[in-house]
Each structure stands twice: as structure tokens, then as C-alpha cells.
Tab-separated table of C-alpha atoms in Angstrom:
chain	number	residue	atom	x	y	z
A	1	MET	CA	97.453	77.524	101.896
A	2	THR	CA	95.916	80.469	103.698
A	3	ILE	CA	97.612	82.649	106.305
A	4	GLU	CA	95.391	81.219	109.061
A	5	GLN	CA	96.231	77.649	108.039
A	6	ALA	CA	99.943	78.465	108.063
A	7	LYS	CA	99.706	79.893	111.580
A	8	GLU	CA	98.360	76.538	112.791
A	9	LEU	CA	101.419	74.561	111.654
A	10	ASP	CA	103.707	73.468	114.465
A	11	MET	CA	106.816	75.646	114.633
A	12	VAL	CA	109.010	73.010	116.297
A	13	ASP	CA	108.217	70.614	113.462
A	14	TYR	CA	108.978	73.316	110.928
A	15	LEU	CA	112.394	74.125	112.399
A	16	THR	CA	113.217	70.417	112.460
A	17	LYS	CA	112.310	70.192	108.768
A	18	ILE	CA	114.672	73.031	107.834
A	19	GLY	CA	117.521	71.586	109.887
A	20	PHE	CA	117.348	73.178	113.362
A	21	GLN	CA	117.224	71.180	116.594
A	22	PRO	CA	116.575	72.634	120.068
A	23	LYS	CA	119.575	72.928	122.377
A	24	THR	CA	117.392	72.920	125.494
A	25	ILE	CA	113.818	71.783	126.093
A	26	ASN	CA	111.984	72.981	129.178
A	27	GLU	CA	108.354	72.376	128.283
A	28	PRO	CA	106.677	74.225	126.734
A	29	HIS	CA	109.805	76.195	125.814
A	30	TYR	CA	112.233	75.040	123.108
A	31	TRP	CA	115.525	76.973	122.971
A	32	TYR	CA	117.644	77.201	119.803
A	33	ILE	CA	120.757	78.860	118.494
A	34	SER	CA	118.875	81.551	116.608
A	35	PRO	CA	118.260	80.565	112.963
A	36	LEU	CA	118.074	84.315	112.296
A	37	ARG	CA	121.436	84.988	113.973
A	38	PRO	CA	123.484	81.781	113.491
A	39	GLU	CA	126.699	83.420	114.709
A	40	GLU	CA	125.507	83.359	118.328
A	41	LYS	CA	126.843	80.769	120.779
A	42	THR	CA	124.206	80.829	123.523
A	43	PRO	CA	120.650	79.742	122.615
A	44	SER	CA	118.372	82.777	122.752
A	45	PHE	CA	115.660	81.821	120.250
A	46	LYS	CA	112.658	80.400	122.083
A	47	ILE	CA	109.515	78.697	120.828
A	48	ASN	CA	106.593	78.429	123.216
A	49	ARG	CA	105.086	75.282	121.760
A	50	LYS	CA	101.792	75.689	123.590
A	51	MET	CA	101.269	79.135	122.132
A	52	ASN	CA	103.062	78.226	118.874
A	53	LYS	CA	104.919	81.548	119.010
A	54	TRP	CA	108.609	82.425	118.894
A	55	LYS	CA	110.810	85.139	120.346
A	56	ASP	CA	114.435	85.933	119.608
A	57	TRP	CA	115.702	87.431	122.867
A	58	GLY	CA	118.902	88.522	121.164
A	59	SER	CA	117.214	90.765	118.609
A	60	GLY	CA	113.846	91.368	120.293
A	61	ASP	CA	111.918	90.056	117.273
A	62	SER	CA	108.944	87.747	117.794
A	63	GLY	CA	105.811	86.428	116.159
A	64	ASN	CA	104.212	83.417	114.515
A	65	LEU	CA	105.406	81.006	111.837
A	66	ILE	CA	104.778	83.474	109.018
A	67	ASP	CA	106.728	86.237	110.762
A	68	PHE	CA	109.624	83.812	111.132
A	69	GLY	CA	109.405	82.441	107.600
A	70	ILE	CA	109.567	85.783	105.802
A	71	GLN	CA	112.605	86.784	107.882
A	72	PHE	CA	114.410	83.460	107.541
A	73	HIS	CA	113.794	83.040	103.795
A	74	LYS	CA	113.888	86.804	103.072
A	75	CYS	CA	110.730	86.495	100.989
A	76	SER	CA	107.177	87.808	100.816
A	77	VAL	CA	104.236	86.276	102.641
A	78	LYS	CA	102.940	84.929	99.333
A	79	ASP	CA	106.246	83.227	98.514
A	80	PHE	CA	106.460	81.694	101.979
A	81	LEU	CA	102.923	80.292	101.744
A	82	GLN	CA	103.913	78.667	98.462
A	83	LYS	CA	106.924	77.051	100.143
A	84	LEU	CA	104.626	75.669	102.833
A	85	ASP	CA	102.171	74.336	100.247
A	86	VAL	CA	104.889	72.068	98.887
A	87	ASN	CA	105.684	70.567	102.290
A	88	THR	CA	102.347	70.744	104.129
A	89	PRO	CA	102.042	66.961	104.701
A	90	MET	CA	105.345	67.000	106.576
A	91	PHE	CA	104.156	69.431	109.251
A	92	ARG	CA	101.515	68.753	111.851
A	93	PRO	CA	99.063	71.373	113.142
A	94	SER	CA	99.817	72.811	116.551
A	95	ALA	CA	97.536	71.780	119.391
A	96	GLN	CA	95.137	74.451	120.571
A	97	GLN	CA	95.763	75.391	124.189
A	98	ASP	CA	93.544	77.165	126.655
A	99	SER	CA	94.723	79.781	129.144
A	100	SER	CA	94.771	77.335	132.066
A	101	SER	CA	97.197	74.984	130.279
A	102	ARG	CA	99.499	77.886	129.417
A	103	ALA	CA	99.810	78.740	133.088
A	104	ASP	CA	101.358	75.296	133.725
A	105	GLY	CA	104.410	76.401	131.774
A	106	GLU	CA	105.000	79.550	133.789
A	107	ILE	CA	107.765	79.811	136.367
A	108	SER	CA	106.577	80.371	139.929
A	109	ILE	CA	109.147	81.685	142.431
A	110	SER	CA	108.923	79.851	145.758
A	111	ARG	CA	111.983	81.108	147.663
A	112	VAL	CA	114.748	83.700	147.349
A	113	LYS	CA	117.822	83.399	149.567
A	114	PRO	CA	121.569	84.089	149.649
A	115	ILE	CA	123.708	81.804	147.470
A	116	THR	CA	124.586	78.642	149.419
A	117	SER	CA	124.186	75.856	146.861
A	118	ILE	CA	127.536	74.277	145.973
A	119	PRO	CA	126.592	73.726	142.282
A	120	LEU	CA	125.636	77.397	141.953
A	121	ILE	CA	128.841	78.543	143.660
A	122	GLN	CA	130.811	76.324	141.279
A	123	TYR	CA	128.920	77.774	138.308
A	124	VAL	CA	129.707	81.322	139.449
A	125	ARG	CA	133.392	80.408	139.554
A	126	GLN	CA	133.211	78.705	136.153
A	127	ARG	CA	131.950	81.981	134.724
A	128	GLY	CA	134.964	83.743	136.267
A	129	ILE	CA	132.974	85.835	138.750
A	130	PRO	CA	134.390	86.347	142.271
A	131	LEU	CA	131.929	85.002	144.821
A	132	ASP	CA	131.724	88.276	146.747
A	133	THR	CA	130.778	90.080	143.515
A	134	ALA	CA	128.088	87.481	142.767
A	135	GLU	CA	126.722	87.664	146.307
A	136	ARG	CA	126.312	91.414	145.976
A	137	TYR	CA	124.023	91.213	142.946
A	138	LEU	CA	122.639	87.672	142.755
A	139	LYS	CA	120.387	85.456	144.836
A	140	GLU	CA	119.697	81.754	144.962
A	141	VAL	CA	116.178	81.468	143.569
A	142	HIS	CA	114.043	78.363	144.017
A	143	TYR	CA	111.159	78.045	141.593
A	144	ASN	CA	108.443	75.689	140.409
A	145	LEU	CA	107.797	74.724	136.800
A	146	LYS	CA	105.111	72.204	135.826
A	147	GLY	CA	104.972	70.805	139.342
A	148	LYS	CA	108.721	70.300	139.684
A	149	ASN	CA	111.121	72.287	141.865
A	150	TYR	CA	114.365	73.820	140.579
A	151	TYR	CA	116.895	76.415	141.681
A	152	ALA	CA	119.181	78.837	139.885
A	153	LEU	CA	121.127	82.058	140.217
A	154	GLY	CA	118.681	84.947	140.099
A	155	PHE	CA	119.320	88.504	138.932
A	156	LYS	CA	116.397	90.754	139.831
A	157	ASN	CA	114.912	93.209	137.349
A	158	ASP	CA	113.121	96.487	137.987
A	159	ALA	CA	109.675	94.843	137.904
A	160	GLY	CA	110.490	92.144	140.458
A	161	GLY	CA	111.115	89.299	138.004
A	162	TYR	CA	114.345	87.324	137.841
A	163	GLU	CA	116.795	86.295	135.157
A	164	LEU	CA	117.543	82.671	136.050
A	165	ARG	CA	120.791	80.890	135.198
A	166	ASN	CA	122.579	77.730	136.175
A	167	LYS	CA	124.789	75.284	134.310
A	168	TYR	CA	121.802	73.882	132.432
A	169	ILE	CA	119.163	76.575	131.986
A	170	LYS	CA	118.673	80.087	130.750
A	171	ALA	CA	115.226	81.298	131.788
A	172	SER	CA	113.369	84.184	133.358
A	173	SER	CA	110.358	84.677	135.573
A	174	SER	CA	107.586	87.159	134.879
A	175	PRO	CA	107.498	90.067	134.651
A	176	LYS	CA	110.600	90.416	132.471
A	177	THR	CA	112.281	93.786	131.974
A	178	SER	CA	115.644	95.514	132.387
A	179	THR	CA	117.596	96.306	135.565
A	180	PHE	CA	118.803	99.820	136.408
A	181	ILE	CA	121.397	100.338	139.160
A	182	ASP	CA	121.418	103.958	140.239
A	183	ASN	CA	124.632	105.226	141.815
A	184	LYS	CA	123.655	108.903	141.296
A	185	SER	CA	126.156	109.258	138.465
A	186	ARG	CA	125.958	111.177	135.194
A	187	GLU	CA	127.697	108.279	133.426
A	188	LEU	CA	125.939	105.059	132.417
A	189	ALA	CA	127.315	101.652	131.387
A	190	VAL	CA	124.929	99.425	129.394
A	191	PHE	CA	125.122	95.618	129.149
A	192	GLU	CA	123.002	93.009	127.392
A	193	GLY	CA	123.105	90.390	130.147
A	194	PHE	CA	124.007	90.266	133.802
A	195	PHE	CA	127.077	88.020	133.430
A	196	ASN	CA	128.685	90.705	131.283
A	197	PHE	CA	127.817	93.280	133.947
A	198	LEU	CA	129.304	91.037	136.659
A	199	SER	CA	132.396	90.526	134.505
A	200	HIS	CA	132.807	94.305	134.305
A	201	GLN	CA	132.506	94.502	138.093
A	202	ALA	CA	135.068	91.713	138.512
A	203	ILE	CA	137.583	93.344	136.172
A	204	LYS	CA	137.244	96.727	137.899
A	205	ARG	CA	137.055	95.468	141.489
A	206	ASN	CA	140.655	96.304	142.402
A	207	LYS	CA	140.829	99.582	140.509
A	208	GLN	CA	139.858	103.068	141.538
A	209	GLN	CA	137.048	104.051	139.176
A	210	PRO	CA	134.659	107.006	139.122
A	211	ALA	CA	131.087	106.148	140.063
A	212	SER	CA	128.809	104.982	137.272
A	213	ASN	CA	125.194	103.951	136.872
A	214	PHE	CA	124.509	100.575	135.265
A	215	LEU	CA	121.777	99.338	132.970
A	216	VAL	CA	121.450	95.608	132.313
A	217	LEU	CA	118.966	95.177	129.485
A	218	ASN	CA	118.334	91.455	130.111
A	219	SER	CA	117.303	91.406	126.439
A	220	LEU	CA	117.973	93.713	123.507
A	221	SER	CA	114.198	93.915	123.090
A	222	PHE	CA	114.305	96.469	125.933
A	223	PHE	CA	116.897	98.708	124.265
A	224	ASP	CA	114.417	101.101	122.639
A	225	ASN	CA	112.385	101.365	125.852
A	226	ASN	CA	115.492	102.637	127.648
A	227	ILE	CA	116.610	105.274	125.133
A	228	SER	CA	115.213	108.132	127.228
A	229	ARG	CA	116.953	106.789	130.338
A	230	MET	CA	120.238	106.517	128.451
A	231	THR	CA	120.087	109.983	126.913
A	232	ALA	CA	119.369	111.477	130.337
A	233	HIS	CA	123.026	110.764	131.193
A	234	ASP	CA	125.987	112.844	130.066
A	235	ARG	CA	127.897	109.814	128.796
A	236	VAL	CA	126.763	106.292	127.890
A	237	LYS	CA	129.209	103.402	127.418
A	238	LEU	CA	127.758	100.503	125.417
A	239	TYR	CA	129.114	97.032	126.227
A	240	LEU	CA	126.960	95.071	123.794
A	241	ASP	CA	127.840	91.778	122.120
A	242	ASN	CA	130.165	91.579	119.136
A	243	ASP	CA	127.488	90.251	116.773
A	244	LYS	CA	124.959	91.562	114.266
A	245	SER	CA	122.428	92.551	116.914
A	246	GLY	CA	125.103	94.355	118.887
A	247	ASP	CA	126.122	96.154	115.677
A	248	LYS	CA	122.517	97.139	114.993
A	249	PHE	CA	121.780	98.721	118.361
A	250	THR	CA	125.205	100.303	118.754
A	251	LYS	CA	124.826	102.016	115.385
A	252	GLN	CA	121.334	103.106	116.354
A	253	ALA	CA	122.640	104.747	119.537
A	254	LEU	CA	125.585	106.428	117.800
A	255	ALA	CA	123.181	107.848	115.236
A	256	ILE	CA	121.244	109.489	118.065
A	257	ASN	CA	124.311	111.160	119.572
A	258	CYS	CA	127.820	110.040	118.636
A	259	HIS	CA	129.332	112.311	121.299
A	260	LYS	CA	127.228	110.953	124.172
A	261	PHE	CA	127.307	107.246	123.259
A	262	SER	CA	130.527	105.245	122.943
A	263	ASP	CA	131.093	101.751	121.586
A	264	GLU	CA	133.245	99.884	124.130
A	265	ARG	CA	133.298	96.553	122.282
A	266	LYS	CA	136.817	97.074	120.970
A	267	LEU	CA	138.006	96.444	124.536
A	268	TYR	CA	136.979	92.766	124.307
A	269	ALA	CA	137.191	92.068	120.574
A	270	PRO	CA	137.392	89.524	119.009
A	271	SER	CA	135.490	87.788	121.830
A	272	LYS	CA	131.716	87.679	121.545
A	273	ASP	CA	131.165	89.452	124.850
A	274	LEU	CA	132.910	90.698	127.962
A	275	ASN	CA	132.452	87.485	129.939
A	276	GLU	CA	133.971	85.383	127.162
A	277	TRP	CA	136.919	87.788	126.916
A	278	MET	CA	137.467	87.648	130.668
A	279	LEU	CA	137.404	83.849	130.706
A	280	ASN	CA	139.864	83.706	127.806
A	281	ASN	CA	142.193	86.064	129.683
A	282	ARG	CA	141.612	84.672	133.164
A	283	PRO	CA	145.195	83.449	133.768
A	284	GLN	CA	146.433	86.986	133.088
A	285	GLN	CA	143.760	88.453	135.357
A	286	GLN	CA	144.670	86.013	138.156
A	287	HIS	CA	148.382	86.824	137.778
A	288	GLN	CA	147.678	90.548	138.056
A	289	HIS	CA	145.494	89.953	141.131
A	290	GLN	CA	148.228	87.854	142.794
A	291	GLN	CA	150.810	90.591	142.146
A	292	GLN	CA	148.499	93.154	143.719
A	293	GLN	CA	148.056	90.911	146.758
A	294	ARG	CA	151.848	90.525	147.157
A	295	ARG	CA	152.295	94.318	147.056
A	296	SER	CA	149.583	94.812	149.689
A	297	PRO	CA	150.944	95.330	153.243
């Protein structure tokens, strides 16, 4: 099998063959627990079936079937092509798509408004975020996908796109990039996703804290692009996930300047991230909040 022939094999079929099923399907996007990072709990590995390309939003890696195969099997291109030769009849070629059909799978924002939807308010509370904190940073975003209308919580990025979340979906509108919140501080706190940022805000809401700037990456693929912004601060606190990707980028930052960057993950270990830690400790948080309310005049 040639490289070009391998690129034409359907990636969804291939992942099925090696034992991986999508957790969410929102045509043309198929979301998986990353086969390259099986320790994760939230699906962040996406296949665009129309384009027959994949992207791991947790690590920032992306590519075609060959790029995936050599990473997954830890082998050379030649060895991977040989593996495919054995199983070629079991995979079907991907359908060729033109640019107009690809556009059908893109999210189109139709309306942005304050959060009023009861399901979204309930979801905010399920994630342990006080409603006033959510209302400060999130919007209710209505959008169209393949002719159907949906709505979700929207967290705006610096390019005007939105990270979209509700109980059932994890998506984003174009353009996708990170979000920088400038409070004119020399200190910066960095988060992978906005629910971890909101969790930080919720935990600190009743405490006197010095001002800080905030950077929500919205994907670790934007970490390298923000190095110059990070190093422009006097101190950078990294609140990345407790997983292999979090290890990778934390070590990378500490190698740049171990005095400027600090790894804050010990604060919420052994939880995967800050939001999970907060949810696991919510009864204690609520008890502390109630005590503070009783002491208030």
C-alpha cells in the first residue's frame, strides 16, 4: 500500500477496527477518549470524517491516518503501511468532499445573550460554578449546525469565537484560539479550559486575593503560541491537568524559567483538574461558605 492509498482509508472505520468507539457524534465530527492519551476522562480527540483528518485537542497533535498510526503503534511509516496491507479489505475509502460540503459541518452563531435557559443554569450548577460567576464570563450562545438549531454556554476567545459546552456537547466555533483576561497585573494564572478557570474564580470568590491576569488556553495546542505572553509576566502559575499532556507542557515551561513558572497542580492532586477537585470537595466548600455567611453581619 502506498502513502496516498493509506490516506484515503476512513479513519472512523480504522479506529473501530482497533477497538475505539466515538463517545459523541455531531456530524461530521466524531469525538473519542484519545487513543493517544487513554488516561483522559473527557473526549478531546476529534475526527472530521468529511476531511478524514484528526486532532487531539488535549495535546495539540493532528494529521491524517498515517500521522495517527505511527504515533499510536510507535512505529515507522513503512511498518504502519505493512500493518494496513494486512487489513485493507476491512477498511473502506473515505468519501471525497468538496469545500461546499465541508461548510455544512461548520457552526454558525445566530444569537448571543445572557444565560436564561434552565438546562444551562442547571449545568452550571452541576459543574459547581456559582451562577453569578458564570454570568460574568459566559453567555448563552445559540448556533446552527447542519440546518439545526442548538444552544450552549459560550466562553468567548480573543478572536471572537466561542468555546461551547452543555450537558451533551463539547464544541467550538471558528475562529478558535485562547482567551486572555487583562487585569493589569504582573502575575498570570494559566488554565487549559474555561471550567477550570471558573472553578478557580469560585474557590477564590470570598477571599481577598491580589489582582492577577488570566490566560485560558482553550486547547494545549495554543500553549507554544502564548509563551511570549507568559514570559512577559513576573510570575506565571500553571493550573494544567494532572495527565501526560499537562506534565509535558509544565516541564517545558519550567525548563524555560523555573523561577518564573510554578506548577500549581499539587493543590488539586490527585484529581485530574481543578474542576474535578472542586466537585469532589464541594460539601467542604459549601460548609465553609455557610460559616462565612453566619459570621457576616
